[in-house]
Coordinates of C-alpha atoms in Angstrom, one line a residue:
M546 CA 0.4 -0.2 -0.1
F547 CA 2.6 2.5 0.5
D548 CA 5.0 3.5 -2.6
K549 CA 6.8 7.1 -3.4
D550 CA 4.0 8.6 -4.2
T551 CA 1.8 8.3 -0.6
F552 CA 2.3 11.4 1.3
I553 CA 4.6 10.9 4.6
V554 CA 6.7 13.2 7.0
G555 CA 9.9 14.1 5.0
Y556 CA 12.9 16.8 5.3
D557 CA 13.5 18.9 2.1
T558 CA 17.1 17.5 1.6
K559 CA 18.7 19.9 -0.8
R560 CA 16.9 22.7 0.4
G561 CA 18.0 22.2 3.9
E562 CA 21.7 21.1 3.6
K563 CA 24.3 22.0 4.8
R564 CA 23.3 21.9 8.5
G565 CA 24.6 24.9 10.5
P566 CA 24.1 27.0 13.5
R567 CA 23.7 31.6 11.9
S568 CA 22.3 34.4 13.1
R569 CA 19.5 35.7 11.7
K570 CA 20.9 38.3 10.0
A571 CA 23.1 36.0 7.9
D572 CA 23.0 34.6 4.5
P573 CA 23.1 31.2 4.1
K574 CA 24.1 31.1 0.7
Q575 CA 27.6 33.4 1.3
L576 CA 27.7 30.9 4.7
G577 CA 27.6 27.9 2.7
L578 CA 24.5 26.5 4.6
G579 CA 21.4 25.7 4.1
D580 CA 17.8 26.4 5.5
C581 CA 18.1 23.7 8.1
I582 CA 20.4 25.5 11.6
D583 CA 20.2 22.9 13.1
C584 CA 18.1 23.8 16.9
D585 CA 17.4 20.0 17.0
L586 CA 13.4 20.7 17.4
C587 CA 12.4 18.8 15.2
V588 CA 13.4 15.9 17.2
Q589 CA 13.2 17.2 20.3
V590 CA 9.2 18.0 19.6
C591 CA 9.2 14.1 18.3
P592 CA 6.6 11.3 20.5
T593 CA 8.9 8.2 19.2
G594 CA 12.2 10.3 18.6
I595 CA 13.5 10.0 15.8
D596 CA 15.1 12.8 13.5
I597 CA 13.6 12.8 10.5
R598 CA 16.2 15.0 9.1
D599 CA 18.0 11.3 9.0
G600 CA 15.3 10.0 5.8
L601 CA 11.7 7.6 6.4
Q602 CA 11.8 5.9 9.5
Y603 CA 9.7 3.1 10.3
E604 CA 9.1 4.6 14.2
C605 CA 7.6 8.1 12.8
I606 CA 4.0 8.4 12.9
N607 CA 3.3 11.1 11.2
C608 CA 1.5 13.4 14.2
G609 CA 3.6 16.9 12.5
A610 CA 5.0 17.7 15.3
C611 CA 8.4 18.2 14.0
I612 CA 6.6 20.7 10.7
D613 CA 4.9 22.7 13.2
A614 CA 8.3 23.4 15.3
C615 CA 10.8 23.6 11.7
D616 CA 7.8 26.1 10.9
K617 CA 8.4 28.0 14.2
T618 CA 11.5 28.3 13.2
M619 CA 12.0 29.3 9.5
D620 CA 9.4 31.8 10.8
R621 CA 11.8 33.8 13.9
M622 CA 14.8 33.1 10.1
G623 CA 12.3 34.6 7.7
Y624 CA 12.9 31.7 5.3
D625 CA 9.8 30.2 3.6
K626 CA 8.4 27.8 5.5
G627 CA 8.2 24.1 4.7
L628 CA 11.7 22.3 5.2
I629 CA 10.3 19.5 7.0
S630 CA 6.2 18.8 5.2
Y631 CA 3.7 16.1 4.3
T632 CA 5.4 15.7 0.6
T633 CA 6.3 12.2 -1.5
E634 CA 9.3 10.5 -1.7
H635 CA 8.3 11.9 -5.9
R636 CA 8.2 15.2 -4.9
L637 CA 11.9 15.1 -2.2
S638 CA 13.9 14.1 -5.7
G639 CA 11.9 16.9 -7.9
K640 CA 9.5 14.3 -9.6
H641 CA 5.8 14.8 -10.6
T642 CA 3.4 13.2 -7.8
K643 CA 0.7 11.3 -8.9
V644 CA -2.0 11.5 -6.6
M645 CA -5.4 9.7 -8.7
R646 CA -3.6 6.2 -9.6
P647 CA -4.1 2.9 -10.0
K648 CA -3.4 1.0 -7.1
L649 CA -5.0 3.8 -5.0
L650 CA -8.1 3.5 -7.2
G651 CA -7.9 -0.1 -6.1
Y652 CA -8.2 0.1 -2.7
G653 CA -10.4 3.1 -3.2
A654 CA -12.5 0.1 -4.6
V655 CA -11.8 -2.4 -2.0
L656 CA -12.0 -0.1 1.1
L657 CA -16.1 0.5 -1.1
V658 CA -16.9 -3.2 -1.3
M659 CA -15.7 -4.4 1.9
V660 CA -17.5 -1.3 3.6
G661 CA -20.5 -2.1 2.0
L662 CA -21.4 -6.0 2.8
F663 CA -20.5 -4.8 6.0
F664 CA -23.8 -2.1 6.3
A665 CA -25.3 -4.9 4.2
Q666 CA -24.4 -7.8 6.9
V667 CA -25.5 -5.5 9.8
S668 CA -29.0 -4.6 8.1
A669 CA -29.4 -8.2 7.4
V670 CA -29.7 -9.2 11.7
D671 CA -32.5 -9.7 12.5
P672 CA -33.7 -7.0 14.9
A673 CA -35.0 -9.6 17.6
G674 CA -34.5 -13.1 18.5
L675 CA -36.1 -16.5 20.0
S676 CA -35.7 -19.4 21.2
V677 CA -38.0 -21.9 23.2
L678 CA -36.5 -24.1 26.5
R679 CA -39.2 -27.3 27.2
D680 CA -39.9 -28.4 31.2
R681 CA -37.7 -31.6 31.2
N682 CA -38.3 -32.5 34.5
Q683 CA -41.8 -33.5 32.9
L684 CA -43.5 -33.8 29.6
F685 CA -46.8 -33.6 30.5
R686 CA -49.2 -32.6 32.9
V687 CA -53.1 -32.8 33.2
N688 CA -54.7 -29.5 35.2
S689 CA -57.7 -29.0 37.0
D690 CA -59.6 -27.9 33.8
G691 CA -58.9 -31.5 32.9
L692 CA -56.7 -30.1 29.6
V693 CA -52.6 -31.5 28.9
E694 CA -50.9 -29.1 30.4
N695 CA -46.7 -28.8 28.3
T696 CA -44.4 -25.8 30.6
Y697 CA -41.5 -24.2 28.2
T698 CA -39.3 -21.3 28.7
L699 CA -39.7 -19.0 25.5
K700 CA -35.9 -16.5 25.8
V701 CA -36.3 -13.2 23.9
I702 CA -33.6 -10.7 22.5
N703 CA -34.0 -7.7 22.4
K704 CA -31.2 -7.2 19.3
T705 CA -31.8 -3.5 18.8
Q706 CA -31.2 -0.7 20.8
Q707 CA -34.2 0.6 21.2
E708 CA -37.3 -1.1 23.9
Q709 CA -39.4 -2.9 22.1
Q710 CA -42.7 -4.1 22.9
Y711 CA -43.2 -8.1 21.6
T712 CA -46.2 -9.6 21.3
L713 CA -46.4 -14.1 21.1
T714 CA -49.4 -16.2 19.9
V715 CA -48.6 -20.3 18.7
S716 CA -49.9 -22.3 15.6
G717 CA -50.3 -25.8 15.1
L718 CA -52.4 -26.7 17.9
E719 CA -55.5 -25.5 17.7
G720 CA -58.0 -24.1 21.2
A721 CA -54.9 -24.0 22.7
T722 CA -54.8 -22.2 25.8
W723 CA -51.9 -19.8 27.1
Y724 CA -50.9 -19.9 30.4
G725 CA -48.6 -17.3 30.7
R726 CA -47.8 -13.5 29.6
Q727 CA -48.5 -13.1 25.5
T728 CA -47.1 -8.7 24.9
I729 CA -43.8 -7.5 26.3
T730 CA -41.6 -5.3 26.9
V731 CA -37.8 -5.8 26.3
E732 CA -35.0 -3.5 27.2
P733 CA -32.0 -1.9 24.5
G734 CA -29.4 -5.4 24.2
E735 CA -31.6 -7.5 27.1
V736 CA -32.7 -11.3 27.2
Y737 CA -36.2 -12.0 28.8
N738 CA -37.4 -15.2 30.1
L739 CA -40.7 -15.9 30.2
P740 CA -42.0 -18.5 31.8
M741 CA -44.9 -19.7 29.9
S742 CA -47.2 -23.3 29.4
L743 CA -49.9 -24.2 26.7
G744 CA -52.5 -26.6 27.7
A745 CA -54.9 -28.3 24.8
N746 CA -58.2 -30.8 25.1
P747 CA -56.8 -34.2 25.0
D748 CA -59.6 -35.3 23.0
E749 CA -59.0 -32.5 19.8
L750 CA -55.2 -34.1 19.4
S751 CA -54.7 -36.3 16.7
S752 CA -51.6 -37.3 17.7
P753 CA -49.4 -38.1 20.8
V754 CA -46.9 -35.3 20.0
S755 CA -48.0 -32.5 17.9
T756 CA -45.1 -30.0 16.1
I757 CA -46.0 -26.6 16.9
Q758 CA -44.9 -23.2 16.0
F759 CA -44.3 -20.1 18.3
I760 CA -43.7 -16.3 17.1
L761 CA -43.3 -13.7 18.0
S762 CA -43.9 -10.5 16.4
D763 CA -43.4 -7.3 16.5
S764 CA -45.0 -3.7 16.2
N765 CA -42.4 -3.0 13.0
D766 CA -43.5 -6.3 10.6
F767 CA -41.4 -8.1 11.9
S768 CA -41.6 -11.6 13.1
V769 CA -40.1 -14.8 13.9
Q770 CA -40.8 -18.5 14.4
V771 CA -39.5 -21.1 16.0
E772 CA -40.3 -24.8 16.7
S773 CA -41.6 -26.6 19.5
R774 CA -43.9 -29.9 20.5
F775 CA -46.5 -30.5 22.6
I776 CA -47.2 -33.7 23.9
K777 CA -50.5 -35.5 25.1
K778 CA -51.3 -37.4 27.7
L779 CA -50.4 -40.9 26.8

């Protein structure tokens, strides 16, 4: 991803060398000096302690602290700013810098595709989840109304960042009686455990085990179904 047209913090060697101290009134050309007065401020302000004048180094974090320090020194001396600047290796060597180049456009296209895929995956995530756990200690019981009753624990997950109200229903069990809450409010990111049970007339059940669907829905027309079993009196 790095090439000679990549912007870096760089020192203009042609302009800065030969280094050396001088008075403000002195003409550096007559002294055989470049614009760098060798004050070492660029080294002192560098958080990694490198000397950018020695060339590009992997420790450089491109923070620009040395640029600001050098520009202030150039102002005090009456020289042009930019002895240390954001530049490219090509520009420092006197060549033309290509900003829009095939490699950069390719990286940009790949980045756009990755960002697009990320948002597509995020938008495809269901805003809520539902899981159903049967009571393993008791397959069924006959309640005081003479109905066969199965007990479940419904786990509702709110995956959104807002409080949501959900409605729970069941299908596949005609005339079923729902014991427990069917409308719940769940906080953002919360898992809500809802103990409940279903009752059914054993005479109306055609098989010992019925396949049923628990349905979770919200006010935004989202719904999710989870399959479970209802066991009647054997």
